[in-house]
Tab-separated table of C-alpha atoms in Angstrom:
chain	number	residue	atom	x	y	z
A	1	UNK	CA	-0.033	0.008	0.085
A	2	UNK	CA	1.363	3.416	-0.963
A	3	UNK	CA	1.423	6.324	1.605
A	4	UNK	CA	0.427	9.613	0.339
A	5	UNK	CA	2.748	12.505	0.778
A	6	UNK	CA	1.226	15.654	2.013
A	7	UNK	CA	2.502	19.170	2.573
A	8	UNK	CA	1.664	19.028	6.321
A	9	UNK	CA	3.999	18.035	8.943
A	10	UNK	CA	3.131	14.931	11.033
A	11	UNK	CA	1.172	15.830	14.259
A	12	UNK	CA	3.453	16.614	17.091
A	13	UNK	CA	3.151	14.692	20.398
A	14	UNK	CA	2.203	16.976	23.256
A	15	UNK	CA	3.491	15.930	26.674
A	16	UNK	CA	2.025	17.305	29.925
A	17	UNK	CA	4.107	19.716	31.970
A	18	UNK	CA	4.584	18.438	35.487
A	19	UNK	CA	6.150	19.857	38.787
A	20	UNK	CA	8.856	17.937	40.125
A	21	UNK	CA	10.827	18.204	43.402
A	22	UNK	CA	14.446	17.040	43.195
A	23	UNK	CA	16.743	16.253	46.103
A	24	UNK	CA	20.384	16.679	45.114
A	25	UNK	CA	23.090	15.496	47.421
A	26	UNK	CA	26.462	17.207	46.721
A	27	UNK	CA	29.864	17.845	48.198
A	28	UNK	CA	29.689	21.219	50.033
A	29	UNK	CA	32.406	23.145	48.170
A	30	UNK	CA	32.698	26.442	46.545
A	31	UNK	CA	30.919	26.827	43.129
A	32	UNK	CA	28.706	23.846	43.295
A	33	UNK	CA	25.406	25.698	43.580
A	34	UNK	CA	26.557	27.986	40.657
A	35	UNK	CA	27.265	24.969	38.536
A	36	UNK	CA	23.839	23.575	39.198
A	37	UNK	CA	22.051	26.884	38.712
A	38	UNK	CA	24.057	27.395	35.572
A	39	UNK	CA	23.062	23.914	34.303
A	40	UNK	CA	19.373	25.041	34.566
A	41	UNK	CA	19.721	28.517	33.179
A	42	UNK	CA	22.035	27.460	30.382
A	43	UNK	CA	19.360	25.134	28.992
A	44	UNK	CA	16.403	27.315	29.569
A	45	UNK	CA	15.082	25.374	32.466
A	46	UNK	CA	13.191	27.239	35.190
A	47	UNK	CA	13.908	26.782	38.946
A	48	UNK	CA	10.667	27.542	40.805
A	49	UNK	CA	12.190	26.954	44.226
A	50	UNK	CA	15.773	26.362	45.528
A	51	UNK	CA	16.974	25.571	49.002
A	52	UNK	CA	20.491	24.577	50.058
A	53	UNK	CA	21.916	23.515	53.467
A	54	UNK	CA	24.781	21.436	54.810
A	55	UNK	CA	23.254	18.271	56.135
A	56	UNK	CA	26.352	16.171	57.083
A	57	UNK	CA	29.070	18.578	58.540
A	58	UNK	CA	31.823	16.196	59.174
A	59	UNK	CA	31.444	14.698	55.549
A	60	UNK	CA	30.851	18.305	54.052
A	61	UNK	CA	27.655	17.068	52.308
A	62	UNK	CA	24.887	19.443	51.343
A	63	UNK	CA	21.378	18.886	50.178
A	64	UNK	CA	19.940	20.991	47.260
A	65	UNK	CA	16.155	20.796	46.852
A	66	UNK	CA	14.970	22.114	43.530
A	67	UNK	CA	11.440	22.511	42.350
A	68	UNK	CA	11.143	22.679	38.473
A	69	UNK	CA	8.591	22.056	35.818
A	70	UNK	CA	8.861	20.147	32.637
A	71	UNK	CA	7.672	17.264	30.473
A	72	UNK	CA	8.776	13.722	31.579
A	73	UNK	CA	11.610	13.884	29.081
A	74	UNK	CA	12.828	17.228	30.094
A	75	UNK	CA	12.829	16.087	33.714
A	76	UNK	CA	14.745	12.941	32.901
A	77	UNK	CA	17.119	15.053	30.910
A	78	UNK	CA	17.749	17.489	33.949
A	79	UNK	CA	18.351	14.556	36.245
A	80	UNK	CA	20.819	12.889	33.887
A	81	UNK	CA	22.745	16.152	33.388
A	82	UNK	CA	22.867	16.722	37.198
A	83	UNK	CA	24.133	13.205	37.728
A	84	UNK	CA	26.996	13.795	35.532
A	85	UNK	CA	28.309	16.762	37.458
A	86	UNK	CA	31.387	15.886	39.551
A	87	UNK	CA	30.307	16.982	43.007
A	88	UNK	CA	26.924	15.425	42.699
A	89	UNK	CA	26.490	12.168	44.694
A	90	UNK	CA	22.820	11.568	44.183
A	91	UNK	CA	19.654	12.945	42.550
A	92	UNK	CA	16.317	11.730	43.692
A	93	UNK	CA	13.018	12.664	42.175
A	94	UNK	CA	10.791	13.032	45.274
A	95	UNK	CA	7.771	13.370	42.938
A	96	UNK	CA	8.301	9.800	41.742
A	97	UNK	CA	9.176	8.342	45.149
A	98	UNK	CA	5.613	8.864	46.132
A	99	UNK	CA	3.926	11.813	47.991
A	100	UNK	CA	6.718	13.732	49.712
A	101	UNK	CA	6.325	15.889	52.700
A	102	UNK	CA	6.897	19.431	51.555
A	103	UNK	CA	6.833	22.596	53.538
A	104	UNK	CA	7.832	26.283	52.970
A	105	UNK	CA	8.238	29.086	55.499
A	106	UNK	CA	7.318	32.645	54.951
A	107	UNK	CA	7.503	35.795	56.844
A	108	UNK	CA	4.865	38.416	56.089
A	109	UNK	CA	4.633	42.006	57.061
A	110	UNK	CA	1.314	43.629	57.350
A	111	UNK	CA	0.613	47.278	58.017
A	112	UNK	CA	-2.728	48.673	58.991
A	113	UNK	CA	-5.021	50.158	61.587
A	114	UNK	CA	-8.585	49.516	62.618
A	115	UNK	CA	-10.511	46.934	60.793
A	116	UNK	CA	-7.601	45.920	58.584
A	117	UNK	CA	-5.461	45.237	61.672
A	118	UNK	CA	-8.383	43.129	63.259
A	119	UNK	CA	-8.710	41.128	59.944
A	120	UNK	CA	-5.039	40.499	59.616
A	121	UNK	CA	-4.927	39.113	63.211
A	122	UNK	CA	-8.062	36.894	62.419
A	123	UNK	CA	-6.539	35.639	59.218
A	124	UNK	CA	-3.255	34.794	60.888
A	125	UNK	CA	-4.985	32.957	63.454
A	126	UNK	CA	-7.186	31.001	61.018
A	127	UNK	CA	-4.002	29.833	59.132
A	128	UNK	CA	-2.054	29.092	62.317
A	129	UNK	CA	0.536	31.843	61.838
A	130	UNK	CA	2.679	32.928	64.628
A	131	UNK	CA	3.168	36.539	65.436
A	132	UNK	CA	6.907	37.451	65.487
A	133	UNK	CA	6.644	41.203	65.948
A	134	UNK	CA	3.893	43.559	66.692
A	135	UNK	CA	3.710	47.464	66.723
A	136	UNK	CA	0.763	49.721	66.821
A	137	UNK	CA	0.765	49.785	63.087
A	138	UNK	CA	2.273	46.588	61.821
A	139	UNK	CA	2.762	42.757	62.415
A	140	UNK	CA	5.166	40.352	61.080
A	141	UNK	CA	3.840	36.856	60.887
A	142	UNK	CA	5.691	33.447	60.451
A	143	UNK	CA	3.696	30.691	58.505
A	144	UNK	CA	4.843	27.270	57.635
A	145	UNK	CA	2.793	25.146	55.351
A	146	UNK	CA	2.486	23.814	51.788
A	147	UNK	CA	3.288	26.149	48.878
A	148	UNK	CA	-0.494	26.357	48.220
A	149	UNK	CA	-1.214	27.410	51.807
A	150	UNK	CA	1.571	30.021	51.871
A	151	UNK	CA	0.162	31.461	48.480
A	152	UNK	CA	-3.325	31.622	49.864
A	153	UNK	CA	-2.267	33.404	52.998
A	154	UNK	CA	-0.220	35.885	51.094
A	155	UNK	CA	-3.003	36.509	48.617
A	156	UNK	CA	-5.521	37.234	51.603
A	157	UNK	CA	-2.976	39.336	53.463
A	158	UNK	CA	-2.641	41.611	50.303
A	159	UNK	CA	-6.148	42.745	50.880
A	160	UNK	CA	-5.523	43.908	54.560
A	161	UNK	CA	-2.159	45.724	54.033
A	162	UNK	CA	0.666	43.252	53.092
A	163	UNK	CA	3.898	45.286	52.520
A	164	UNK	CA	6.751	42.639	52.440
A	165	UNK	CA	7.234	38.876	52.117
A	166	UNK	CA	10.152	36.692	52.608
A	167	UNK	CA	9.963	32.939	51.556
A	168	UNK	CA	12.397	30.153	52.219
A	169	UNK	CA	11.506	28.047	49.251
A	170	UNK	CA	10.488	24.364	49.599
A	171	UNK	CA	12.106	21.856	51.895
A	172	UNK	CA	11.065	18.390	50.953
A	173	UNK	CA	11.545	14.725	52.231
A	174	UNK	CA	10.232	11.467	51.045
A	175	UNK	CA	7.753	9.620	53.336
A	176	UNK	CA	8.568	6.293	54.868
A	177	UNK	CA	11.635	4.694	56.368
A	178	UNK	CA	14.118	5.162	53.400
A	179	UNK	CA	16.397	8.146	53.421
A	180	UNK	CA	17.827	9.991	50.339
């Protein structure tokens, strides 16, 4: 059977774009973070969240938690390229290991008087936020929760006088007995 040639290209396959949380275990040495960030930016990949800390002081090992988005093939490419970097010990896709525990911390400053002040206190209480600082005209709240909870809190506080936000980025860990 002969196939007919057309002027139209074959249909392209559309892959869904998903959010992935990657835990990257690295040597704690100068330039490692820059190399990892450079890998993402050099290839046009976006980092939605990035947190870094030394986790094993004696061994000088750090954990970098990166939240990024992409198709399955792009995420696989990112992981493969990360694994080839010299100071990288392991790359674990916490999204694939099952539902990971993810939390983000934010500090929120709200300025207001009267009803706005009362509403800010009510919203903070409803979200379980702690009051870190209070003056006659402002509050600084601390909230720890999922990224969605933090986003909702910030959006609601905007209506009552939000003036400043500081966020840590996502800290994540796989559920269960196994460690990264």
